[in-house]
PDB file as gemmi writes it, atoms N, CA and C in Angstrom:
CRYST1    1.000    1.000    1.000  90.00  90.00  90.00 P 1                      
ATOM      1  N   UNK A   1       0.838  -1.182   0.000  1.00  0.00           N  
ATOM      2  CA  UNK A   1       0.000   0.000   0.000  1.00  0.00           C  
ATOM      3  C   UNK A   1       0.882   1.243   0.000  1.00  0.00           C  
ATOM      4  N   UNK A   2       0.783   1.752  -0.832  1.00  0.00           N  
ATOM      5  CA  UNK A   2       1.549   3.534  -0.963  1.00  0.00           C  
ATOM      6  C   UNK A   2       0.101   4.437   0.223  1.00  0.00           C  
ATOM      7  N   UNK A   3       1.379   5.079   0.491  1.00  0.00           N  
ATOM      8  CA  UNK A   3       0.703   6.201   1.748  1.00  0.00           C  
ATOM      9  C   UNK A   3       0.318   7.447   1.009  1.00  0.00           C  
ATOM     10  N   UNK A   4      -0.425   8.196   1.382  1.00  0.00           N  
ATOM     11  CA  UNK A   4      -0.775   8.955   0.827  1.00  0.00           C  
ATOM     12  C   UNK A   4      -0.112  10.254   1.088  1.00  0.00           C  
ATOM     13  N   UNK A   5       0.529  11.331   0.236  1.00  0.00           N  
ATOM     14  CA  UNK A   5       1.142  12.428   0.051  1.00  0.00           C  
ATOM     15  C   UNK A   5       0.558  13.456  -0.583  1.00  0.00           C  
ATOM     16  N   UNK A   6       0.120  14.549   0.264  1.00  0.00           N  
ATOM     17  CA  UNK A   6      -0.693  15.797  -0.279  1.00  0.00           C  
ATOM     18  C   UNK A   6       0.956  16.848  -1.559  1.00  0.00           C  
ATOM     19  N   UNK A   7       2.080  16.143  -1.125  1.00  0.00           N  
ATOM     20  CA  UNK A   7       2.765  16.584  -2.114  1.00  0.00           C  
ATOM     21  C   UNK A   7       3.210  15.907  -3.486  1.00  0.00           C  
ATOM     22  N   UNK A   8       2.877  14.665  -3.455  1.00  0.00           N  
ATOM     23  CA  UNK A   8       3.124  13.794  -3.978  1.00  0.00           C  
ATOM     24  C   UNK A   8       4.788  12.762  -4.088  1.00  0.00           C  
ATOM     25  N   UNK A   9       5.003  11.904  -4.830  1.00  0.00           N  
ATOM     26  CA  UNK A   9       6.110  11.450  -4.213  1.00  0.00           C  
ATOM     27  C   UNK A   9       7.199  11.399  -5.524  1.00  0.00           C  
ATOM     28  N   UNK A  10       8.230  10.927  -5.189  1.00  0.00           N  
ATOM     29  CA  UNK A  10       9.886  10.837  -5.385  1.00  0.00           C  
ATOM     30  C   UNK A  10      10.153   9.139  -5.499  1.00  0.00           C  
ATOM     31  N   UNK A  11      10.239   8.660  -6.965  1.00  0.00           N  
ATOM     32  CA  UNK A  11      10.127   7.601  -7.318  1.00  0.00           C  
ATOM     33  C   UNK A  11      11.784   7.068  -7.818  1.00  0.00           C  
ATOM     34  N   UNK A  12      12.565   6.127  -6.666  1.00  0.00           N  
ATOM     35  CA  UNK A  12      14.252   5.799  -7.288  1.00  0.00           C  
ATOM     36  C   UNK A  12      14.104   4.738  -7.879  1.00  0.00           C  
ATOM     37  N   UNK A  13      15.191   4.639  -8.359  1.00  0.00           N  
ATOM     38  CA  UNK A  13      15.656   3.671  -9.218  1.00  0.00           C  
ATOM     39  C   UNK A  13      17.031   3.180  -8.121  1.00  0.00           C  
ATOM     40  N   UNK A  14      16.665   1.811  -7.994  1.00  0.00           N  
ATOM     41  CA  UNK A  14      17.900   0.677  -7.774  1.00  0.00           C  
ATOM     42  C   UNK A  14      18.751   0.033  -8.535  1.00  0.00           C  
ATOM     43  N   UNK A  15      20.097   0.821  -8.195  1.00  0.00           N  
ATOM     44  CA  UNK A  15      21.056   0.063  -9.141  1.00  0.00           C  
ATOM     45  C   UNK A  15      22.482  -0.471  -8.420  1.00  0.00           C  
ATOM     46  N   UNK A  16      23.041  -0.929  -8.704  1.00  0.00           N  
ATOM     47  CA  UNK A  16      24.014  -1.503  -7.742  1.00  0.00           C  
ATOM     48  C   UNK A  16      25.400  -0.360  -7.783  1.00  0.00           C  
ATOM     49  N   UNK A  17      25.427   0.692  -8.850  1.00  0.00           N  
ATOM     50  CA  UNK A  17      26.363   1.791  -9.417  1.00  0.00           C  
ATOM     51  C   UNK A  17      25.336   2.914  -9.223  1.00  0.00           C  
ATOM     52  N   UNK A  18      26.161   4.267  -8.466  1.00  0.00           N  
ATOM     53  CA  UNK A  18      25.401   5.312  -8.403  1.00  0.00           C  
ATOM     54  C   UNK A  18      25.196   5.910  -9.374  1.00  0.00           C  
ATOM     55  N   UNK A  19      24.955   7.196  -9.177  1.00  0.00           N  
ATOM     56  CA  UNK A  19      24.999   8.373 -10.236  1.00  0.00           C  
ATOM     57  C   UNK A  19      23.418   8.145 -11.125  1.00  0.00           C  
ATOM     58  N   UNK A  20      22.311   7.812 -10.003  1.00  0.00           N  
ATOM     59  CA  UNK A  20      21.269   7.417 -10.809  1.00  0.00           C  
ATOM     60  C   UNK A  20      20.669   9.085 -11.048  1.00  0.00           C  
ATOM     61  N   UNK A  21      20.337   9.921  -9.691  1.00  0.00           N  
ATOM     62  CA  UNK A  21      20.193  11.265 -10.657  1.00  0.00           C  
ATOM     63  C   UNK A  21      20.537  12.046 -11.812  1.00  0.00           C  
ATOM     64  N   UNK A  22      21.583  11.589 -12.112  1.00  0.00           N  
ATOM     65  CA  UNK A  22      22.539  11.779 -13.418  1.00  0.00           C  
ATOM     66  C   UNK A  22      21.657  11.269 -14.646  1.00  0.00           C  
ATOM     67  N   UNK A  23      21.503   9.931 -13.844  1.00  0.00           N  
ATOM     68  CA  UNK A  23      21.132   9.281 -15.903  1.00  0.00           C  
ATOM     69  C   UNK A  23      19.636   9.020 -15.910  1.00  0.00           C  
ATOM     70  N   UNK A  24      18.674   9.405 -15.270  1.00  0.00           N  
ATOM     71  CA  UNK A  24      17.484   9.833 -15.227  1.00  0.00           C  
ATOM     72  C   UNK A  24      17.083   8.520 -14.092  1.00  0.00           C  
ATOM     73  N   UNK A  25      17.223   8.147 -12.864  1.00  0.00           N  
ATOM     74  CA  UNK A  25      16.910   7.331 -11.937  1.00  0.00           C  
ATOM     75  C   UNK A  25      16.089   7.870 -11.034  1.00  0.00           C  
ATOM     76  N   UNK A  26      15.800   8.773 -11.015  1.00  0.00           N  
ATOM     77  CA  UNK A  26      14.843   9.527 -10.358  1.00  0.00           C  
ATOM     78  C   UNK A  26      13.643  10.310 -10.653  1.00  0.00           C  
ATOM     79  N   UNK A  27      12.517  10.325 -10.522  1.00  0.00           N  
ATOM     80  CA  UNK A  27      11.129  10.839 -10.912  1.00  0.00           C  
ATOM     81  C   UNK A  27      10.082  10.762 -10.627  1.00  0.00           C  
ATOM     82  N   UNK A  28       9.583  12.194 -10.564  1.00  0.00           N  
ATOM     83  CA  UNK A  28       8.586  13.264  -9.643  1.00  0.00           C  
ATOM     84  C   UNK A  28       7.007  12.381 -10.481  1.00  0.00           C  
ATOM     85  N   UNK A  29       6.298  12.285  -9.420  1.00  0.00           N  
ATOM     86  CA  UNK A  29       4.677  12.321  -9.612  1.00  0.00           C  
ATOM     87  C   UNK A  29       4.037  12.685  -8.604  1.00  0.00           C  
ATOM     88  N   UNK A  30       2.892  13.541  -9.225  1.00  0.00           N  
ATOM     89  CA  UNK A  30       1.967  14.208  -8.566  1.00  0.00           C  
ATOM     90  C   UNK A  30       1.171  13.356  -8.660  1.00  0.00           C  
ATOM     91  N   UNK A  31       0.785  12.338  -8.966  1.00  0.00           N  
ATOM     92  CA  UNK A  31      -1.011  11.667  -8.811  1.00  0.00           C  
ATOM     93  C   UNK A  31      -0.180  10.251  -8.815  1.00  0.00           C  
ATOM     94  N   UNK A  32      -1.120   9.671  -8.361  1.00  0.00           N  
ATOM     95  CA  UNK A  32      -1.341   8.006  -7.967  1.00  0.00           C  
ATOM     96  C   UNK A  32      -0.930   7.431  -9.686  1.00  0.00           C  
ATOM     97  N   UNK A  33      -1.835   7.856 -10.516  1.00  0.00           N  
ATOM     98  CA  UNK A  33      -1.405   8.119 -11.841  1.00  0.00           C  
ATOM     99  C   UNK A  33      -0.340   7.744 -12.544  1.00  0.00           C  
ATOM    100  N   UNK A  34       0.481   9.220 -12.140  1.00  0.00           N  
ATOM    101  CA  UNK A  34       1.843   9.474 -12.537  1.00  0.00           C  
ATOM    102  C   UNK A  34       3.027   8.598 -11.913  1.00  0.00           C  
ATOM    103  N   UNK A  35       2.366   8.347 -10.422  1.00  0.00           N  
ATOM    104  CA  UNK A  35       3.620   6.936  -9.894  1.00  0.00           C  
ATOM    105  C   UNK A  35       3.527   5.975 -10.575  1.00  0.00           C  
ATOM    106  N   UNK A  36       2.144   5.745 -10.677  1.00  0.00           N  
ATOM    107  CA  UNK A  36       2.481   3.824 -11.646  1.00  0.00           C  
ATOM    108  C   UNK A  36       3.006   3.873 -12.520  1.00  0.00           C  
ATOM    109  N   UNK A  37       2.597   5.428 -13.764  1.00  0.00           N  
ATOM    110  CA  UNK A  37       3.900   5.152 -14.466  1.00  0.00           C  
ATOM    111  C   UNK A  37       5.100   5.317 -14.574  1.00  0.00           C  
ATOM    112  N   UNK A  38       5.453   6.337 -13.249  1.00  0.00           N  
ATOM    113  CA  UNK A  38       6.584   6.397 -13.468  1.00  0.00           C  
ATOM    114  C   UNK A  38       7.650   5.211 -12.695  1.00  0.00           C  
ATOM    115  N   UNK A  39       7.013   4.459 -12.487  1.00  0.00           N  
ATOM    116  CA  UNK A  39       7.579   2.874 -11.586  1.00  0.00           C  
ATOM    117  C   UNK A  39       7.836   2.061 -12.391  1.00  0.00           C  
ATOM    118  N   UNK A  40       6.057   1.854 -13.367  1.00  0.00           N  
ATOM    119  CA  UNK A  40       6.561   0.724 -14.692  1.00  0.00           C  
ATOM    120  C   UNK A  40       7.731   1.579 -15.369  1.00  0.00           C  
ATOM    121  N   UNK A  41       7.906   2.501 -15.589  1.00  0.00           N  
ATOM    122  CA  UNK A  41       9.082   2.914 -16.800  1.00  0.00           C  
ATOM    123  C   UNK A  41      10.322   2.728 -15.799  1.00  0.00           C  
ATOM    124  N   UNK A  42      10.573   2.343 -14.691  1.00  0.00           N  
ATOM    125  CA  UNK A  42      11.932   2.296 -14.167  1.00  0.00           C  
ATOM    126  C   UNK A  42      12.144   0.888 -14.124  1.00  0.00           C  
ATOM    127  N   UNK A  43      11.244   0.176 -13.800  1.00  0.00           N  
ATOM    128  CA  UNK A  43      11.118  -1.338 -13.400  1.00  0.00           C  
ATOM    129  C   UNK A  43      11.205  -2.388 -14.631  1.00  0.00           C  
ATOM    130  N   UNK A  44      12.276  -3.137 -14.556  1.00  0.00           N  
ATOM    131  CA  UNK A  44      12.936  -3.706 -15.591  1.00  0.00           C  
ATOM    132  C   UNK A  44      13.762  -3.404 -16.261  1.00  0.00           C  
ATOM    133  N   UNK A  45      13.967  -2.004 -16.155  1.00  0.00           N  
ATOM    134  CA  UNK A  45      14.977  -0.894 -17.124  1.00  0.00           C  
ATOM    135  C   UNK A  45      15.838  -1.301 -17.100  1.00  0.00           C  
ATOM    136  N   UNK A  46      16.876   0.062 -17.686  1.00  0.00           N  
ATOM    137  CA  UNK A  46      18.595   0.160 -17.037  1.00  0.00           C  
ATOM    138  C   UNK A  46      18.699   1.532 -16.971  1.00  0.00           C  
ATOM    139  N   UNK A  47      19.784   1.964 -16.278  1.00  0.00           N  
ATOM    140  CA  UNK A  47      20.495   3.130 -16.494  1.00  0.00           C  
ATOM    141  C   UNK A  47      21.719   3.043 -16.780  1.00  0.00           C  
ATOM    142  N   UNK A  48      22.108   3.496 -18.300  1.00  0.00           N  
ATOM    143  CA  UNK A  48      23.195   2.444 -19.113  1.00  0.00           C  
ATOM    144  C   UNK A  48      23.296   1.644 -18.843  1.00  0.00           C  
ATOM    145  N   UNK A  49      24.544   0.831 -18.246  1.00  0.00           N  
ATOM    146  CA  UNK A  49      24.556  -0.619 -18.812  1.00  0.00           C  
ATOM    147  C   UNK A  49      23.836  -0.983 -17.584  1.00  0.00           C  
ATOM    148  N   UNK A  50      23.472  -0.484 -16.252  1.00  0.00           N  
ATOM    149  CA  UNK A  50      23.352  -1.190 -15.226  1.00  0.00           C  
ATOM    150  C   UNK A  50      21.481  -1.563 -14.795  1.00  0.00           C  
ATOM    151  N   UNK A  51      21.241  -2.524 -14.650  1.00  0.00           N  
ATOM    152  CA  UNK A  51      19.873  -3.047 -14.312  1.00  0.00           C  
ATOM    153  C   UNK A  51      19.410  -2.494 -13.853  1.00  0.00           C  
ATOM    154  N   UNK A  52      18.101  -1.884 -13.649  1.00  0.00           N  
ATOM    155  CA  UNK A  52      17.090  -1.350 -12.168  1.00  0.00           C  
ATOM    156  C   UNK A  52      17.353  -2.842 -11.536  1.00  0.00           C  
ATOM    157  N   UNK A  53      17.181  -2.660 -10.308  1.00  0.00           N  
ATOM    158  CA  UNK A  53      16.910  -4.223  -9.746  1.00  0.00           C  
ATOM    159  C   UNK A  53      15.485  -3.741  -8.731  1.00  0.00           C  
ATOM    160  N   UNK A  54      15.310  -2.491  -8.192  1.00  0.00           N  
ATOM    161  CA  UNK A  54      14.530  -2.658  -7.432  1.00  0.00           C  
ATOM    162  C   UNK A  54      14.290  -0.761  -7.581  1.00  0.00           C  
ATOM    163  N   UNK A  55      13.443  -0.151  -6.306  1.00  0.00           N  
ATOM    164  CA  UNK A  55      13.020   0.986  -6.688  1.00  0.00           C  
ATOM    165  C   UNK A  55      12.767   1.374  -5.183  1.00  0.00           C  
ATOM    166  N   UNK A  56      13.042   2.152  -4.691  1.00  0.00           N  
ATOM    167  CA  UNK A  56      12.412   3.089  -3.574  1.00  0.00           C  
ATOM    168  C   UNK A  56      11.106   4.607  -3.712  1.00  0.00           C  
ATOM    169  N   UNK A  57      10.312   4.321  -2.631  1.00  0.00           N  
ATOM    170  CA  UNK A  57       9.471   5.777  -3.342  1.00  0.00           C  
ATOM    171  C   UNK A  57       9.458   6.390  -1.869  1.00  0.00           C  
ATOM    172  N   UNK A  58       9.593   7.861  -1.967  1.00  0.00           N  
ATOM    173  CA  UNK A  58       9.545   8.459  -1.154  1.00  0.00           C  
ATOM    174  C   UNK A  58       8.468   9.781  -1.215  1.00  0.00           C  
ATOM    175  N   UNK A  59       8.161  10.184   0.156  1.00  0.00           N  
ATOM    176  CA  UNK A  59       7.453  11.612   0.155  1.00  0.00           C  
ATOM    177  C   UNK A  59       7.990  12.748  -0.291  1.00  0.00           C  
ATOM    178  N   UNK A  60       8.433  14.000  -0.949  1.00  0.00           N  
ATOM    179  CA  UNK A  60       9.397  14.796  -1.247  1.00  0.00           C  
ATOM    180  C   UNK A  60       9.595  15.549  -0.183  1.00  0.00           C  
ATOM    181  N   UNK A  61      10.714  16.187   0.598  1.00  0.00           N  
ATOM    182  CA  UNK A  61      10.803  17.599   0.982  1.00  0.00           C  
ATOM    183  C   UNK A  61      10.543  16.535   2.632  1.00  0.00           C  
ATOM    184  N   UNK A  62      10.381  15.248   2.836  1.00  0.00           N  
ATOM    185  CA  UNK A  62       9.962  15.165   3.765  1.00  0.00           C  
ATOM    186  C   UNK A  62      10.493  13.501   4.569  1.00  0.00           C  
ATOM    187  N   UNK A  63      12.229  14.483   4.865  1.00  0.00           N  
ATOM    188  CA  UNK A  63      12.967  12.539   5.071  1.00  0.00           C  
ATOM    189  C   UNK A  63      11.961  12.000   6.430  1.00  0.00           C  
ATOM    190  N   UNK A  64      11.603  12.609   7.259  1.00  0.00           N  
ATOM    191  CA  UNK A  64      11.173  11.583   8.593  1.00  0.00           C  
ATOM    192  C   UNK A  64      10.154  10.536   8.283  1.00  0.00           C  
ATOM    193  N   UNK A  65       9.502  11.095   6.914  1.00  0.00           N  
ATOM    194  CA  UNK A  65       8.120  10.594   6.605  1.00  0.00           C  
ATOM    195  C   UNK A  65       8.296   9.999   5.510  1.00  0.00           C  
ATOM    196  N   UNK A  66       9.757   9.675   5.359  1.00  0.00           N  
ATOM    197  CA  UNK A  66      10.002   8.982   4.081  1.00  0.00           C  
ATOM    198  C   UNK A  66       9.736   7.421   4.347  1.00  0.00           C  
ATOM    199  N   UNK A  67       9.211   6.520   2.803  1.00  0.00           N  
ATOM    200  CA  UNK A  67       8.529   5.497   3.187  1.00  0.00           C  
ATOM    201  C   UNK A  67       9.140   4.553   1.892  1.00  0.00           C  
ATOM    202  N   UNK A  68      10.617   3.691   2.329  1.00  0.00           N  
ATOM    203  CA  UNK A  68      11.177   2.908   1.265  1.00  0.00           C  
ATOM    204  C   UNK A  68      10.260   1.885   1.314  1.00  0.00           C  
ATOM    205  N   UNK A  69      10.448   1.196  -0.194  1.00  0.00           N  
ATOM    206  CA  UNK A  69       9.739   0.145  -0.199  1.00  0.00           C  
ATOM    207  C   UNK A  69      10.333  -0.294  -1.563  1.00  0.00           C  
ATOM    208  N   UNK A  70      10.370  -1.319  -2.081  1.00  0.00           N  
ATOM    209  CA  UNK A  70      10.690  -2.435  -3.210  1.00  0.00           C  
ATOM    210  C   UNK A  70       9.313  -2.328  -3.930  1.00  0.00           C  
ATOM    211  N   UNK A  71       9.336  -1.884  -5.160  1.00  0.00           N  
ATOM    212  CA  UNK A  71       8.154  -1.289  -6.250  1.00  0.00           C  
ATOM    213  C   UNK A  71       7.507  -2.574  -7.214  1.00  0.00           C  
ATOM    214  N   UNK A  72       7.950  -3.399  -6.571  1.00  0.00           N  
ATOM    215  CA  UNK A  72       7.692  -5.227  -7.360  1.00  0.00           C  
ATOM    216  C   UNK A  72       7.248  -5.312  -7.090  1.00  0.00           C  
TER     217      UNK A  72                                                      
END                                                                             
């Protein structure tokens, strides 16, 4: 179950090599909407050569209330 965010949330990309802000591993949705897709488009991916393996989503602007989770 995703929690609900009046700001909406901050969707990562898992890779075993950083620098995922760099090569687009990170991305903003405002609606329930916009997370699913922006989850399916990370999930299975790569960022160059390296696999997504997994995904974290967070609240923005808001670490205490941040809420990791595996997007599978």
């Amino acid at each position: 179950e995703v929690p609900e965010s009046a700001r909406g949330w901050v969707v990562k990309a898992q890779t075993l090599a950083g620098g995922r802000g760099k090569r687009g591993g990170i991305r903003m949705a405002a609606t329930r909407e916009e997370l699913q897709r922006e989850a399916l488009a990370l999930l299975g991916g790569r960022l160059g050569d390296d696999p997504i393996h997994a995904g974290a989503l967070h609240r923005p602007h808001d670490r205490r209330c941040s809420w990791p989770g595996n997007l599978r």
